[in-house]
Amino acid sequence: DAGVIQSPRHEVTEMGQEVTLRCKPISGHNSLFWYRQTMMRGLELLIYFNNNVPIDDSGMPEDRFSAKMPNASFSTLKIQPSEPRDSAVYFCASGSGGGLYNEQFFGPGTRLTVL
Amino acid sequence: AQSVTQLGSHVSVSEGALVLLRCNYSSSVPPYLFWYVQYPNQGLQLLLKYTSAATLVKGINGFEAEFKKSETSFHLTKPSAHMSDAAEYFCAVSDEDDYKLSFGAGTTVTVRA
């Protein structure tokens, strides 16, 4: 199994530009999570999906952020317009259940730099 | 909502010494508890998890953790640190019916030669 795949691994963009981060979860997993990690705020859950449906997006910082999961094998996190304070490492994780089975498998992350 | 507190944002140990990372949870019922490790420039990887089957849980790379209900703790230990253990470690908690994990702030471990 290839694990969770994220692309791109690094993204450098200018303020105001649209940024799209992509994630392919592990086949068979039915939950998908987007996290943001910064030195100041640590690891933050942005949004999570179960069976392709957004369940909790309370962690999405503002309307500039949006996430979609059109099918079980693909998700995107979009920032439009991007701002320097969005610079962070964004992780996607997938899992196959809650509670006892709530082991999440993380991708390698996308390091975003907004100039 | 469940939460965990990790005591100490940074721990420095000598190679071969005991590694002890502290985690306390806030819950009136036993939750599901996890320890993850993050090596530089990588995603998080599961070290071990507590699922109520046994209070002493063994994980990968020689790590283990003990669930103590009376202390609401789930501390992570390794008897002998190796240079490759240098990483950031996260404690996390989940409810039985919850798909979310609540992560602690993390503890960075450095290992001195």
CSV table of N, CA and C in Angstrom, one decimal, chain A residues 14-112:
chain,number,residue,atom,x,y,z
A,14,GLU,N,2.5,33.5,-4.1
A,14,GLU,CA,2.4,34.9,-3.6
A,14,GLU,C,1.0,35.2,-3.1
A,15,MET,N,1.0,36.1,-2.1
A,15,MET,CA,-0.2,36.5,-1.5
A,15,MET,C,-1.3,36.8,-2.6
A,16,GLY,N,-2.5,36.3,-2.3
A,16,GLY,CA,-3.6,36.6,-3.2
A,16,GLY,C,-3.8,35.5,-4.2
A,17,GLN,N,-2.9,34.6,-4.4
A,17,GLN,CA,-3.0,33.5,-5.3
A,17,GLN,C,-3.9,32.4,-4.7
A,18,GLU,N,-4.5,31.6,-5.6
A,18,GLU,CA,-5.2,30.4,-5.2
A,18,GLU,C,-4.3,29.3,-5.0
A,19,VAL,N,-4.5,28.5,-4.0
A,19,VAL,CA,-3.6,27.3,-3.7
A,19,VAL,C,-4.6,26.1,-3.6
A,20,THR,N,-4.2,25.0,-4.2
A,20,THR,CA,-5.0,23.8,-4.1
A,20,THR,C,-4.1,22.7,-3.7
A,21,LEU,N,-4.4,22.1,-2.6
A,21,LEU,CA,-3.6,20.9,-2.0
A,21,LEU,C,-4.5,19.7,-2.3
A,22,ARG,N,-3.8,18.6,-2.6
A,22,ARG,CA,-4.5,17.4,-3.0
A,22,ARG,C,-4.1,16.2,-2.1
A,23,CYS,N,-5.0,15.3,-2.0
A,23,CYS,CA,-4.8,14.1,-1.1
A,23,CYS,C,-5.5,12.9,-1.7
A,24,LYS,N,-4.8,11.8,-1.7
A,24,LYS,CA,-5.4,10.5,-2.0
A,24,LYS,C,-5.3,9.6,-0.8
A,25,PRO,N,-6.4,9.3,-0.2
A,25,PRO,CA,-6.4,8.5,1.1
A,25,PRO,C,-6.0,7.0,0.8
A,26,ILE,N,-5.8,6.3,1.8
A,26,ILE,CA,-5.5,4.8,1.6
A,26,ILE,C,-6.8,4.1,1.2
A,27,SER,N,-6.7,3.3,0.2
A,27,SER,CA,-7.9,2.6,-0.3
A,27,SER,C,-8.6,1.8,0.7
A,28,GLY,N,-9.9,2.0,0.8
A,28,GLY,CA,-10.7,1.3,1.8
A,28,GLY,C,-11.0,2.1,3.0
A,29,HIS,N,-10.3,3.2,3.2
A,29,HIS,CA,-10.6,4.1,4.4
A,29,HIS,C,-11.8,4.9,4.1
A,30,ASN,N,-12.6,5.1,5.1
A,30,ASN,CA,-13.8,5.9,4.9
A,30,ASN,C,-13.8,7.2,5.6
A,31,SER,N,-12.7,7.6,6.3
A,31,SER,CA,-12.7,8.9,6.9
A,31,SER,C,-11.4,9.6,6.5
A,32,LEU,N,-11.5,10.9,6.3
A,32,LEU,CA,-10.4,11.7,5.8
A,32,LEU,C,-10.3,13.0,6.6
A,33,PHE,N,-9.1,13.4,7.0
A,33,PHE,CA,-8.9,14.5,7.8
A,33,PHE,C,-7.9,15.5,7.2
A,34,TRP,N,-8.1,16.8,7.3
A,34,TRP,CA,-7.1,17.8,6.9
A,34,TRP,C,-6.6,18.5,8.2
A,35,TYR,N,-5.3,18.6,8.4
A,35,TYR,CA,-4.7,19.2,9.5
A,35,TYR,C,-3.8,20.3,9.0
A,36,ARG,N,-3.6,21.3,9.9
A,36,ARG,CA,-2.5,22.3,9.7
A,36,ARG,C,-1.6,22.3,10.9
A,37,GLN,N,-0.3,22.4,10.6
A,37,GLN,CA,0.7,22.4,11.6
A,37,GLN,C,1.6,23.7,11.5
A,38,THR,N,1.7,24.4,12.6
A,38,THR,CA,2.5,25.6,12.7
A,38,THR,C,3.3,25.6,14.0
A,39,MET,N,4.3,26.3,14.1
A,39,MET,CA,5.1,26.4,15.3
A,39,MET,C,4.2,27.0,16.4
A,40,MET,N,3.5,28.0,16.0
A,40,MET,CA,2.7,28.8,17.0
A,40,MET,C,1.5,28.1,17.5
A,41,ARG,N,0.8,27.4,16.6
A,41,ARG,CA,-0.5,26.8,17.0
A,41,ARG,C,-0.5,25.3,17.1
A,42,GLY,N,0.7,24.7,16.7
A,42,GLY,CA,0.7,23.2,16.8
A,42,GLY,C,-0.1,22.6,15.7
A,43,LEU,N,-0.7,21.4,16.0
A,43,LEU,CA,-1.4,20.6,15.0
A,43,LEU,C,-2.9,21.0,15.2
A,44,GLU,N,-3.6,21.5,14.2
A,44,GLU,CA,-5.0,21.8,14.2
A,44,GLU,C,-5.8,21.0,13.2
A,45,LEU,N,-6.9,20.5,13.6
A,45,LEU,CA,-7.8,19.8,12.7
A,45,LEU,C,-8.6,20.9,12.0
A,46,LEU,N,-8.6,20.8,10.7
A,46,LEU,CA,-9.4,21.8,9.9
A,46,LEU,C,-10.8,21.3,9.5
A,47,ILE,N,-10.8,20.1,9.0
A,47,ILE,CA,-12.1,19.5,8.6
A,47,ILE,C,-11.9,18.0,8.5
A,48,TYR,N,-13.0,17.3,8.7
A,48,TYR,CA,-12.9,15.9,8.4
A,48,TYR,C,-14.2,15.4,7.7
A,49,PHE,N,-14.0,14.3,6.9
A,49,PHE,CA,-15.0,13.7,6.1
A,49,PHE,C,-15.3,12.3,6.5
A,50,ASN,N,-16.5,11.9,6.5
A,50,ASN,CA,-16.8,10.4,6.6
A,50,ASN,C,-17.6,10.0,5.4
A,51,ASN,N,-17.2,9.0,4.8
A,51,ASN,CA,-17.9,8.5,3.6
A,51,ASN,C,-18.1,9.7,2.6
A,52,ASN,N,-17.1,10.5,2.4
A,52,ASN,CA,-17.1,11.6,1.5
A,52,ASN,C,-17.9,12.8,1.9
A,53,VAL,N,-18.6,12.7,3.0
A,53,VAL,CA,-19.4,13.8,3.5
A,53,VAL,C,-18.7,14.6,4.5
A,54,PRO,N,-18.7,16.0,4.4
A,54,PRO,CA,-18.0,16.7,5.5
A,54,PRO,C,-18.8,16.7,6.8
A,55,ILE,N,-18.2,16.2,7.9
A,55,ILE,CA,-18.8,16.0,9.1
A,55,ILE,C,-18.6,17.2,10.1
A,56,ASP,N,-17.4,17.7,10.1
A,56,ASP,CA,-17.1,18.8,11.0
A,56,ASP,C,-16.1,19.7,10.3
A,57,ASP,N,-16.5,20.9,10.0
A,57,ASP,CA,-15.5,21.9,9.4
A,57,ASP,C,-15.3,23.1,10.4
A,58,SER,N,-15.5,22.9,11.6
A,58,SER,CA,-15.4,24.0,12.6
A,58,SER,C,-14.0,24.5,12.7
A,59,GLY,N,-13.0,23.7,12.3
A,59,GLY,CA,-11.7,24.1,12.4
A,59,GLY,C,-11.2,24.9,11.2
A,60,MET,N,-12.0,25.1,10.2
A,60,MET,CA,-11.6,25.8,9.0
A,60,MET,C,-11.5,27.3,9.4
A,61,PRO,N,-10.4,27.9,9.2
A,61,PRO,CA,-10.2,29.3,9.8
A,61,PRO,C,-11.1,30.3,9.3
A,62,GLU,N,-11.4,30.3,8.0
A,62,GLU,CA,-12.3,31.4,7.5
A,62,GLU,C,-12.7,30.9,6.1
A,63,ASP,N,-13.6,31.8,5.5
A,63,ASP,CA,-14.2,31.4,4.2
A,63,ASP,C,-13.2,31.3,3.1
A,64,ARG,N,-12.0,31.7,3.3
A,64,ARG,CA,-11.0,31.6,2.2
A,64,ARG,C,-10.6,30.1,2.1
A,65,PHE,N,-10.9,29.3,3.0
A,65,PHE,CA,-10.6,27.9,3.0
A,65,PHE,C,-11.8,27.1,2.6
A,66,SER,N,-11.6,26.1,1.7
A,66,SER,CA,-12.7,25.2,1.4
A,66,SER,C,-12.1,23.9,1.1
A,67,ALA,N,-12.9,22.8,1.3
A,67,ALA,CA,-12.4,21.4,1.1
A,67,ALA,C,-13.5,20.6,0.5
A,68,LYS,N,-13.1,19.7,-0.4
A,68,LYS,CA,-14.0,18.9,-1.1
A,68,LYS,C,-13.5,17.5,-1.1
A,69,MET,N,-14.5,16.5,-1.2
A,69,MET,CA,-14.1,15.1,-1.4
A,69,MET,C,-15.1,14.5,-2.4
A,70,PRO,N,-14.8,14.7,-3.6
A,70,PRO,CA,-15.8,14.3,-4.7
A,70,PRO,C,-16.0,12.8,-4.8
A,71,ASN,N,-15.0,12.0,-4.3
A,71,ASN,CA,-15.1,10.6,-4.3
A,71,ASN,C,-14.2,10.0,-3.2
A,72,ALA,N,-14.2,8.7,-3.0
A,72,ALA,CA,-13.5,8.1,-1.9
A,72,ALA,C,-12.0,8.1,-2.0
A,73,SER,N,-11.5,8.5,-3.2
A,73,SER,CA,-10.1,8.4,-3.4
A,73,SER,C,-9.4,9.7,-3.7
A,74,PHE,N,-10.1,10.8,-3.4
A,74,PHE,CA,-9.6,12.1,-3.7
A,74,PHE,C,-10.2,13.2,-2.9
A,75,SER,N,-9.3,14.1,-2.4
A,75,SER,CA,-9.8,15.3,-1.6
A,75,SER,C,-8.9,16.5,-2.0
A,76,THR,N,-9.5,17.6,-1.9
A,76,THR,CA,-8.7,18.9,-2.1
A,76,THR,C,-9.0,19.8,-1.0
A,77,LEU,N,-8.0,20.6,-0.7
A,77,LEU,CA,-8.1,21.7,0.3
A,77,LEU,C,-7.7,23.0,-0.5
A,78,LYS,N,-8.6,24.0,-0.6
A,78,LYS,CA,-8.3,25.1,-1.4
A,78,LYS,C,-8.2,26.4,-0.5
A,79,ILE,N,-7.3,27.2,-0.8
A,79,ILE,CA,-7.2,28.5,-0.2
A,79,ILE,C,-7.2,29.6,-1.2
A,80,GLN,N,-8.2,30.5,-1.1
A,80,GLN,CA,-8.4,31.5,-2.1
A,80,GLN,C,-9.1,32.7,-1.5
A,81,PRO,N,-8.4,33.9,-1.4
A,81,PRO,CA,-7.0,34.1,-1.8
A,81,PRO,C,-6.1,33.7,-0.6
A,82,SER,N,-4.9,33.3,-0.9
A,82,SER,CA,-3.9,33.0,0.1
A,82,SER,C,-3.3,34.2,0.8
A,83,GLU,N,-2.9,34.0,2.0
A,83,GLU,CA,-2.2,35.1,2.8
A,83,GLU,C,-1.0,34.6,3.4
A,84,PRO,N,0.0,35.4,3.8
A,84,PRO,CA,1.2,34.9,4.4
A,84,PRO,C,1.0,34.1,5.7
A,85,ARG,N,-0.1,34.4,6.4
A,85,ARG,CA,-0.3,33.7,7.7
A,85,ARG,C,-0.9,32.3,7.4
A,86,ASP,N,-1.1,32.0,6.2
A,86,ASP,CA,-1.5,30.6,5.8
A,86,ASP,C,-0.3,29.7,5.7
A,87,SER,N,0.9,30.2,5.7
A,87,SER,CA,2.1,29.4,5.6
A,87,SER,C,2.1,28.4,6.7
A,88,ALA,N,2.3,27.2,6.4
A,88,ALA,CA,2.2,26.1,7.4
A,88,ALA,C,2.5,24.8,6.6
A,89,VAL,N,2.5,23.7,7.4
A,89,VAL,CA,2.5,22.3,6.8
A,89,VAL,C,1.1,21.8,6.9
A,90,TYR,N,0.5,21.4,5.8
A,90,TYR,CA,-0.8,20.8,5.8
A,90,TYR,C,-0.7,19.3,5.6
A,91,PHE,N,-1.4,18.6,6.5
A,91,PHE,CA,-1.4,17.2,6.5
A,91,PHE,C,-2.8,16.6,6.2
A,92,CYS,N,-2.8,15.6,5.4
A,92,CYS,CA,-4.0,14.8,5.2
A,92,CYS,C,-3.8,13.5,5.9
A,93,ALA,N,-4.9,13.0,6.5
A,93,ALA,CA,-4.8,11.7,7.1
A,93,ALA,C,-6.1,10.9,6.8
A,94,SER,N,-6.0,9.6,6.8
A,94,SER,CA,-7.2,8.8,6.6
A,94,SER,C,-7.3,7.7,7.6
A,95,GLY,N,-8.5,7.2,7.8
A,95,GLY,CA,-8.8,6.2,8.8
A,95,GLY,C,-10.0,5.3,8.4
A,96,SER,N,-10.2,4.3,9.1
A,96,SER,CA,-11.3,3.3,8.7
A,96,SER,C,-12.3,3.2,9.8
A,97,GLY,N,-12.3,4.1,10.8
A,97,GLY,CA,-13.4,4.0,11.8
A,97,GLY,C,-13.1,4.9,13.0
A,98,GLY,N,-14.1,5.0,13.9
A,98,GLY,CA,-13.9,5.8,15.0
A,98,GLY,C,-13.6,5.0,16.3
A,99,GLY,N,-13.4,5.7,17.4
A,99,GLY,CA,-13.2,5.0,18.7
A,99,GLY,C,-12.0,4.1,18.7
A,100,LEU,N,-12.4,2.8,18.9
A,100,LEU,CA,-11.4,1.8,19.0
A,100,LEU,C,-10.5,1.7,17.8
A,101,TYR,N,-11.1,2.0,16.6
A,101,TYR,CA,-10.4,1.8,15.4
A,101,TYR,C,-9.9,3.1,14.9
A,102,ASN,N,-9.8,4.1,15.7
A,102,ASN,CA,-9.5,5.5,15.3
A,102,ASN,C,-8.0,5.7,15.1
A,103,GLU,N,-7.4,4.8,14.4
A,103,GLU,CA,-6.0,5.1,14.0
A,103,GLU,C,-6.0,5.8,12.7
A,104,GLN,N,-5.4,7.0,12.7
A,104,GLN,CA,-5.3,7.8,11.5
A,104,GLN,C,-3.9,7.6,10.9
A,105,PHE,N,-3.9,7.5,9.6
A,105,PHE,CA,-2.6,7.4,8.8
A,105,PHE,C,-2.4,8.7,8.1
A,106,PHE,N,-1.2,9.2,8.4
A,106,PHE,CA,-0.9,10.6,7.9
A,106,PHE,C,-0.1,10.5,6.6
A,107,GLY,N,-0.3,11.5,5.8
A,107,GLY,CA,0.5,11.7,4.6
A,107,GLY,C,1.8,12.4,5.0
A,108,PRO,N,2.7,12.7,4.0
A,108,PRO,CA,3.9,13.3,4.3
A,108,PRO,C,3.8,14.8,4.5
A,109,GLY,N,2.6,15.4,4.1
A,109,GLY,CA,2.4,16.8,4.3
A,109,GLY,C,2.8,17.6,3.0
A,110,THR,N,2.2,18.8,3.0
A,110,THR,CA,2.5,19.8,2.0
A,110,THR,C,3.0,21.0,2.7
A,111,ARG,N,4.2,21.4,2.4
A,111,ARG,CA,4.7,22.7,3.1
A,111,ARG,C,4.4,23.8,2.2
A,112,LEU,N,3.5,24.7,2.7
A,112,LEU,CA,3.0,25.9,2.0
A,112,LEU,C,3.7,27.1,2.5
